[in-house]
mmCIF file of C-alpha atoms in Angstrom:
data_model
loop_
_atom_site.group_PDB
_atom_site.id
_atom_site.type_symbol
_atom_site.label_atom_id
_atom_site.label_comp_id
_atom_site.label_asym_id
_atom_site.label_seq_id
_atom_site.Cartn_x
_atom_site.Cartn_y
_atom_site.Cartn_z
ATOM 1 C CA MET A 1 29.364 24.020 74.083
ATOM 2 C CA ALA A 2 25.876 23.482 75.436
ATOM 3 C CA LEU A 3 23.250 26.071 74.615
ATOM 4 C CA LEU A 4 20.633 24.641 76.943
ATOM 5 C CA ASN A 5 20.388 23.152 80.373
ATOM 6 C CA VAL A 6 17.711 20.673 81.454
ATOM 7 C CA ALA A 7 15.325 23.303 82.843
ATOM 8 C CA SER A 8 15.539 25.484 79.727
ATOM 9 C CA ALA A 9 15.093 22.438 77.459
ATOM 10 C CA ILE A 10 11.888 21.547 79.306
ATOM 11 C CA ALA A 11 10.636 25.133 79.047
ATOM 12 C CA LEU A 12 11.505 25.223 75.344
ATOM 13 C CA PHE A 13 9.610 21.976 74.708
ATOM 14 C CA LEU A 14 6.516 23.197 76.551
ATOM 15 C CA THR A 15 6.549 26.564 74.795
ATOM 16 C CA THR A 16 7.123 25.262 71.274
ATOM 17 C CA SER A 17 4.724 22.328 71.551
ATOM 18 C CA THR A 18 1.943 24.544 72.894
ATOM 19 C CA TYR A 19 2.569 27.071 70.119
ATOM 20 C CA ALA A 20 2.649 24.276 67.509
ATOM 21 C CA PHE A 21 -0.832 23.101 68.503
ATOM 22 C CA LEU A 22 -2.143 26.676 68.658
ATOM 23 C CA SER A 23 -0.845 27.296 65.138
ATOM 24 C CA LEU A 24 -3.178 24.540 63.882
ATOM 25 C CA SER A 25 -6.192 26.503 65.082
ATOM 26 C CA SER A 26 -8.360 28.122 62.451
ATOM 27 C CA SER A 27 -10.062 30.258 65.098
ATOM 28 C CA ASN A 28 -8.957 32.093 68.185
ATOM 29 C CA ALA A 29 -8.418 29.088 70.460
ATOM 30 C CA SER A 30 -6.214 30.923 72.924
ATOM 31 C CA SER A 31 -8.570 31.164 75.874
ATOM 32 C CA PRO A 32 -6.945 30.703 79.291
ATOM 33 C CA LEU A 33 -8.634 27.308 79.662
ATOM 34 C CA THR A 34 -7.386 26.092 76.270
ATOM 35 C CA LEU A 35 -3.874 27.347 76.948
ATOM 36 C CA SER A 36 -3.862 25.682 80.369
ATOM 37 C CA LEU A 37 -5.047 22.344 79.011
ATOM 38 C CA LEU A 38 -2.628 22.444 76.069
ATOM 39 C CA PHE A 39 0.237 23.216 78.455
ATOM 40 C CA PHE A 40 -0.866 20.431 80.822
ATOM 41 C CA ASN A 41 -1.222 17.869 78.017
ATOM 42 C CA ASN A 42 2.150 18.858 76.553
ATOM 43 C CA LEU A 43 3.697 18.466 79.992
ATOM 44 C CA ASN A 44 2.099 14.996 80.088
ATOM 45 C CA ILE A 45 3.631 14.242 76.675
ATOM 46 C CA PHE A 46 7.065 15.346 77.901
ATOM 47 C CA ILE A 47 6.750 13.267 81.068
ATOM 48 C CA ALA A 48 5.536 10.287 79.015
ATOM 49 C CA MET A 49 8.657 10.506 76.840
ATOM 50 C CA CYS A 50 10.763 10.541 80.008
ATOM 51 C CA GLU A 51 8.798 7.556 81.335
ATOM 52 C CA ILE A 52 9.583 5.669 78.144
ATOM 53 C CA ALA A 53 13.254 6.536 78.748
ATOM 54 C CA LEU A 54 12.795 5.079 82.252
ATOM 55 C CA GLY A 55 11.699 1.728 80.842
ATOM 56 C CA LEU A 56 14.266 1.585 78.061
ATOM 57 C CA ASN A 57 17.262 2.675 80.161
ATOM 58 C CA ILE A 58 16.685 1.074 83.560
ATOM 59 C CA LEU A 59 20.189 -0.434 83.713
ATOM 60 C CA THR A 60 21.775 2.992 83.082
ATOM 61 C CA ILE A 61 19.476 4.491 85.730
ATOM 62 C CA GLN A 62 20.468 1.828 88.280
ATOM 63 C CA LYS A 63 24.174 2.450 87.664
ATOM 64 C CA ASP A 64 23.797 6.242 87.860
ATOM 65 C CA TYR A 65 21.603 5.935 90.975
ATOM 66 C CA LYS A 66 24.320 3.975 92.787
ATOM 67 C CA ARG A 67 26.809 6.744 91.971
ATOM 68 C CA LEU A 68 24.390 9.474 93.099
ATOM 69 C CA HIS A 69 23.386 7.564 96.235
ATOM 70 C CA ALA A 70 27.035 7.306 97.269
ATOM 71 C CA LYS A 71 27.502 11.042 96.672
ATOM 72 C CA TYR A 72 24.182 12.231 98.166
ATOM 73 C CA SER A 73 23.548 9.796 100.996
ATOM 74 C CA PRO A 74 20.077 9.844 102.602
ATOM 75 C CA THR A 75 21.314 12.139 105.352
ATOM 76 C CA SER A 76 22.811 14.748 103.013
ATOM 77 C CA ASP A 77 21.199 17.473 100.928
ATOM 78 C CA GLN A 78 19.432 15.621 98.104
ATOM 79 C CA TRP A 79 17.923 18.904 96.929
ATOM 80 C CA SER A 80 21.318 19.879 95.544
ATOM 81 C CA ALA A 81 21.240 16.762 93.314
ATOM 82 C CA CYS A 82 17.935 17.982 91.866
ATOM 83 C CA VAL A 83 19.288 21.480 91.260
ATOM 84 C CA LYS A 84 22.433 20.026 89.693
ATOM 85 C CA PHE A 85 20.286 17.938 87.310
ATOM 86 C CA LEU A 86 18.070 20.877 86.295
ATOM 87 C CA THR A 87 21.108 23.075 85.622
ATOM 88 C CA MET A 88 23.074 20.336 83.835
ATOM 89 C CA PRO A 89 24.166 21.548 80.370
ATOM 90 C CA ILE A 90 22.775 19.575 77.429
ATOM 91 C CA PRO A 91 24.775 19.492 74.200
ATOM 92 C CA LEU A 92 22.458 19.682 71.186
ATOM 93 C CA HIS A 93 23.395 16.165 70.052
ATOM 94 C CA GLN A 94 22.114 14.787 73.402
ATOM 95 C CA LEU A 95 18.903 16.831 73.576
ATOM 96 C CA CYS A 96 16.739 13.861 72.557
ATOM 97 C CA SER A 97 18.876 11.189 74.196
ATOM 98 C CA GLY A 98 16.912 9.130 76.683
ATOM 99 C CA LYS A 99 20.043 7.304 77.761
ATOM 100 C CA HIS A 100 22.425 10.233 78.210
ATOM 101 C CA THR A 101 20.071 13.013 79.313
ATOM 102 C CA TRP A 102 16.571 12.093 80.389
ATOM 103 C CA SER A 103 17.387 8.868 82.237
ATOM 104 C CA LYS A 104 19.357 11.040 84.697
ATOM 105 C CA MET A 105 16.036 12.505 85.779
ATOM 106 C CA TRP A 106 15.032 9.090 87.126
ATOM 107 C CA SER A 107 18.326 8.303 88.828
ATOM 108 C CA THR A 108 18.075 11.697 90.558
ATOM 109 C CA TYR A 109 14.420 11.144 91.498
ATOM 110 C CA ALA A 110 15.344 7.696 92.833
ATOM 111 C CA LEU A 111 17.239 9.467 95.624
ATOM 112 C CA TYR A 112 13.763 10.370 96.964
ATOM 113 C CA ASP A 113 12.010 7.157 95.884
ATOM 114 C CA PRO A 114 14.396 4.246 95.209
ATOM 115 C CA SER A 115 11.643 2.240 93.516
ATOM 116 C CA TYR A 116 12.390 4.150 90.296
ATOM 117 C CA GLN A 117 15.705 2.375 89.907
ATOM 118 C CA ASN A 118 14.082 -1.017 90.543
ATOM 119 C CA HIS A 119 12.553 -2.598 87.447
ATOM 120 C CA GLU A 120 10.369 -4.837 89.656
ATOM 121 C CA SER A 121 8.594 -2.027 91.554
ATOM 122 C CA PHE A 122 5.104 -0.584 91.157
ATOM 123 C CA GLY A 123 6.476 2.908 90.491
ATOM 124 C CA PHE A 124 8.584 1.635 87.613
ATOM 125 C CA PHE A 125 5.739 -0.288 85.979
ATOM 126 C CA ILE A 126 3.037 2.352 86.432
ATOM 127 C CA ASP A 127 5.243 5.084 84.976
ATOM 128 C CA PHE A 128 6.642 3.052 82.087
ATOM 129 C CA GLY A 129 3.103 1.918 81.217
ATOM 130 C CA ASN A 130 1.850 5.482 81.547
ATOM 131 C CA GLY A 131 4.562 6.630 79.161
ATOM 132 C CA LEU A 132 3.502 4.104 76.548
ATOM 133 C CA SER A 133 -0.208 4.898 76.825
ATOM 134 C CA THR A 134 -0.355 8.677 77.365
ATOM 135 C CA ILE A 135 1.068 10.259 74.217
ATOM 136 C CA PRO A 136 -1.682 9.355 71.663
ATOM 137 C CA PRO A 137 -4.613 10.458 73.869
ATOM 138 C CA SER A 138 -2.808 13.696 74.807
ATOM 139 C CA ILE A 139 -2.252 14.516 71.137
ATOM 140 C CA LEU A 140 -5.900 13.674 70.386
ATOM 141 C CA MET A 141 -7.095 15.971 73.177
ATOM 142 C CA ASN A 142 -4.839 18.773 71.922
ATOM 143 C CA LEU A 143 -6.108 18.401 68.355
ATOM 144 C CA ALA A 144 -9.712 18.373 69.531
ATOM 145 C CA MET A 145 -9.122 21.653 71.388
ATOM 146 C CA VAL A 146 -7.603 23.536 68.465
ATOM 147 C CA LEU A 147 -9.390 22.101 65.419
ATOM 148 C CA ASP A 148 -12.955 22.966 64.471
ATOM 149 C CA THR A 149 -14.656 19.768 65.634
ATOM 150 C CA SER A 150 -18.167 20.945 64.739
ATOM 151 C CA LYS A 151 -17.673 19.517 61.257
ATOM 152 C CA TYR A 152 -17.072 16.099 62.825
ATOM 153 C CA SER A 153 -20.373 15.897 64.711
ATOM 154 C CA ALA A 154 -23.192 13.515 63.766
ATOM 155 C CA ASP A 155 -25.173 16.324 62.094
ATOM 156 C CA SER A 156 -22.419 17.589 59.801
ATOM 157 C CA GLY A 157 -22.856 15.074 56.984
ATOM 158 C CA GLU A 158 -19.079 14.586 56.765
ATOM 159 C CA ASN A 159 -19.054 11.295 58.638
ATOM 160 C CA ASP A 160 -17.484 9.258 55.865
ATOM 161 C CA SER A 161 -13.911 9.714 57.078
ATOM 162 C CA TRP A 162 -11.953 8.343 60.004
ATOM 163 C CA SER A 163 -11.629 11.846 61.434
ATOM 164 C CA ALA A 164 -15.412 11.992 61.920
ATOM 165 C CA THR A 165 -15.081 9.173 64.438
ATOM 166 C CA VAL A 166 -11.726 10.041 65.990
ATOM 167 C CA LEU A 167 -12.428 13.755 66.468
ATOM 168 C CA SER A 168 -16.079 13.416 67.413
ATOM 169 C CA PRO A 169 -16.803 15.050 70.772
ATOM 170 C CA LEU A 170 -18.147 11.773 72.197
ATOM 171 C CA PHE A 171 -15.027 9.781 71.287
ATOM 172 C CA VAL A 172 -12.630 12.515 72.418
ATOM 173 C CA GLY A 173 -14.552 12.881 75.680
ATOM 174 C CA CYS A 174 -14.411 9.138 76.386
ATOM 175 C CA VAL A 175 -10.691 8.938 75.607
ATOM 176 C CA GLY A 176 -10.014 12.044 77.709
ATOM 177 C CA LEU A 177 -12.012 10.648 80.614
ATOM 178 C CA ALA A 178 -10.031 7.402 80.505
ATOM 179 C CA MET A 179 -6.683 9.213 80.187
ATOM 180 C CA TYR A 180 -7.296 11.614 83.069
ATOM 181 C CA TRP A 181 -8.756 8.800 85.200
ATOM 182 C CA GLN A 182 -5.598 6.759 84.605
ATOM 183 C CA GLY A 183 -3.450 9.696 85.689
ATOM 184 C CA MET A 184 -5.543 10.357 88.770
ATOM 185 C CA TYR A 185 -5.683 6.681 89.729
ATOM 186 C CA GLY A 186 -1.909 6.243 89.380
ATOM 187 C CA THR A 187 -1.305 9.372 91.456
ATOM 188 C CA ILE A 188 -3.698 8.325 94.221
ATOM 189 C CA ILE A 189 -2.242 4.817 94.431
ATOM 190 C CA TYR A 190 1.303 6.211 94.470
ATOM 191 C CA VAL A 191 0.577 8.721 97.218
#
């Protein structure tokens, strides 16, 4: 018996991951801006994990896409394939399965953009690469938002640890700029 479907699993991930980062805060870091950015970065982390599943399970995605394409031909209602995916029950033992659960997201999306079932396309490469490169900077940005970074500044006198460099506002800002630029650039090129 499945307790979750795809949509509720996504909502559960976003809720628990945002709460997990907020629980690390020593102060009241729950401003609307902080909550919005934490939610956005956690959504990026979720999508990055799905993009890694895209790269690791492309043969499964191609096979499932062929089945879906035959069922939902380009002239039929492809929206129902999306709704069917989002309401698909997920047994707990397949919750973290890229092959059995999250690769289906890409075979369904490939009904709209077939490049996602083609391992030689730009869409495949940009998203798989994005998945590999997005998780660490997103976690760094989340930590910088909830931890007291004032003790990691140049004036704090605590600069003898790696965290003084990694959580310094300058470093976090540069990494964040690069990460958000990458996301914006990939989106603009794709559109």
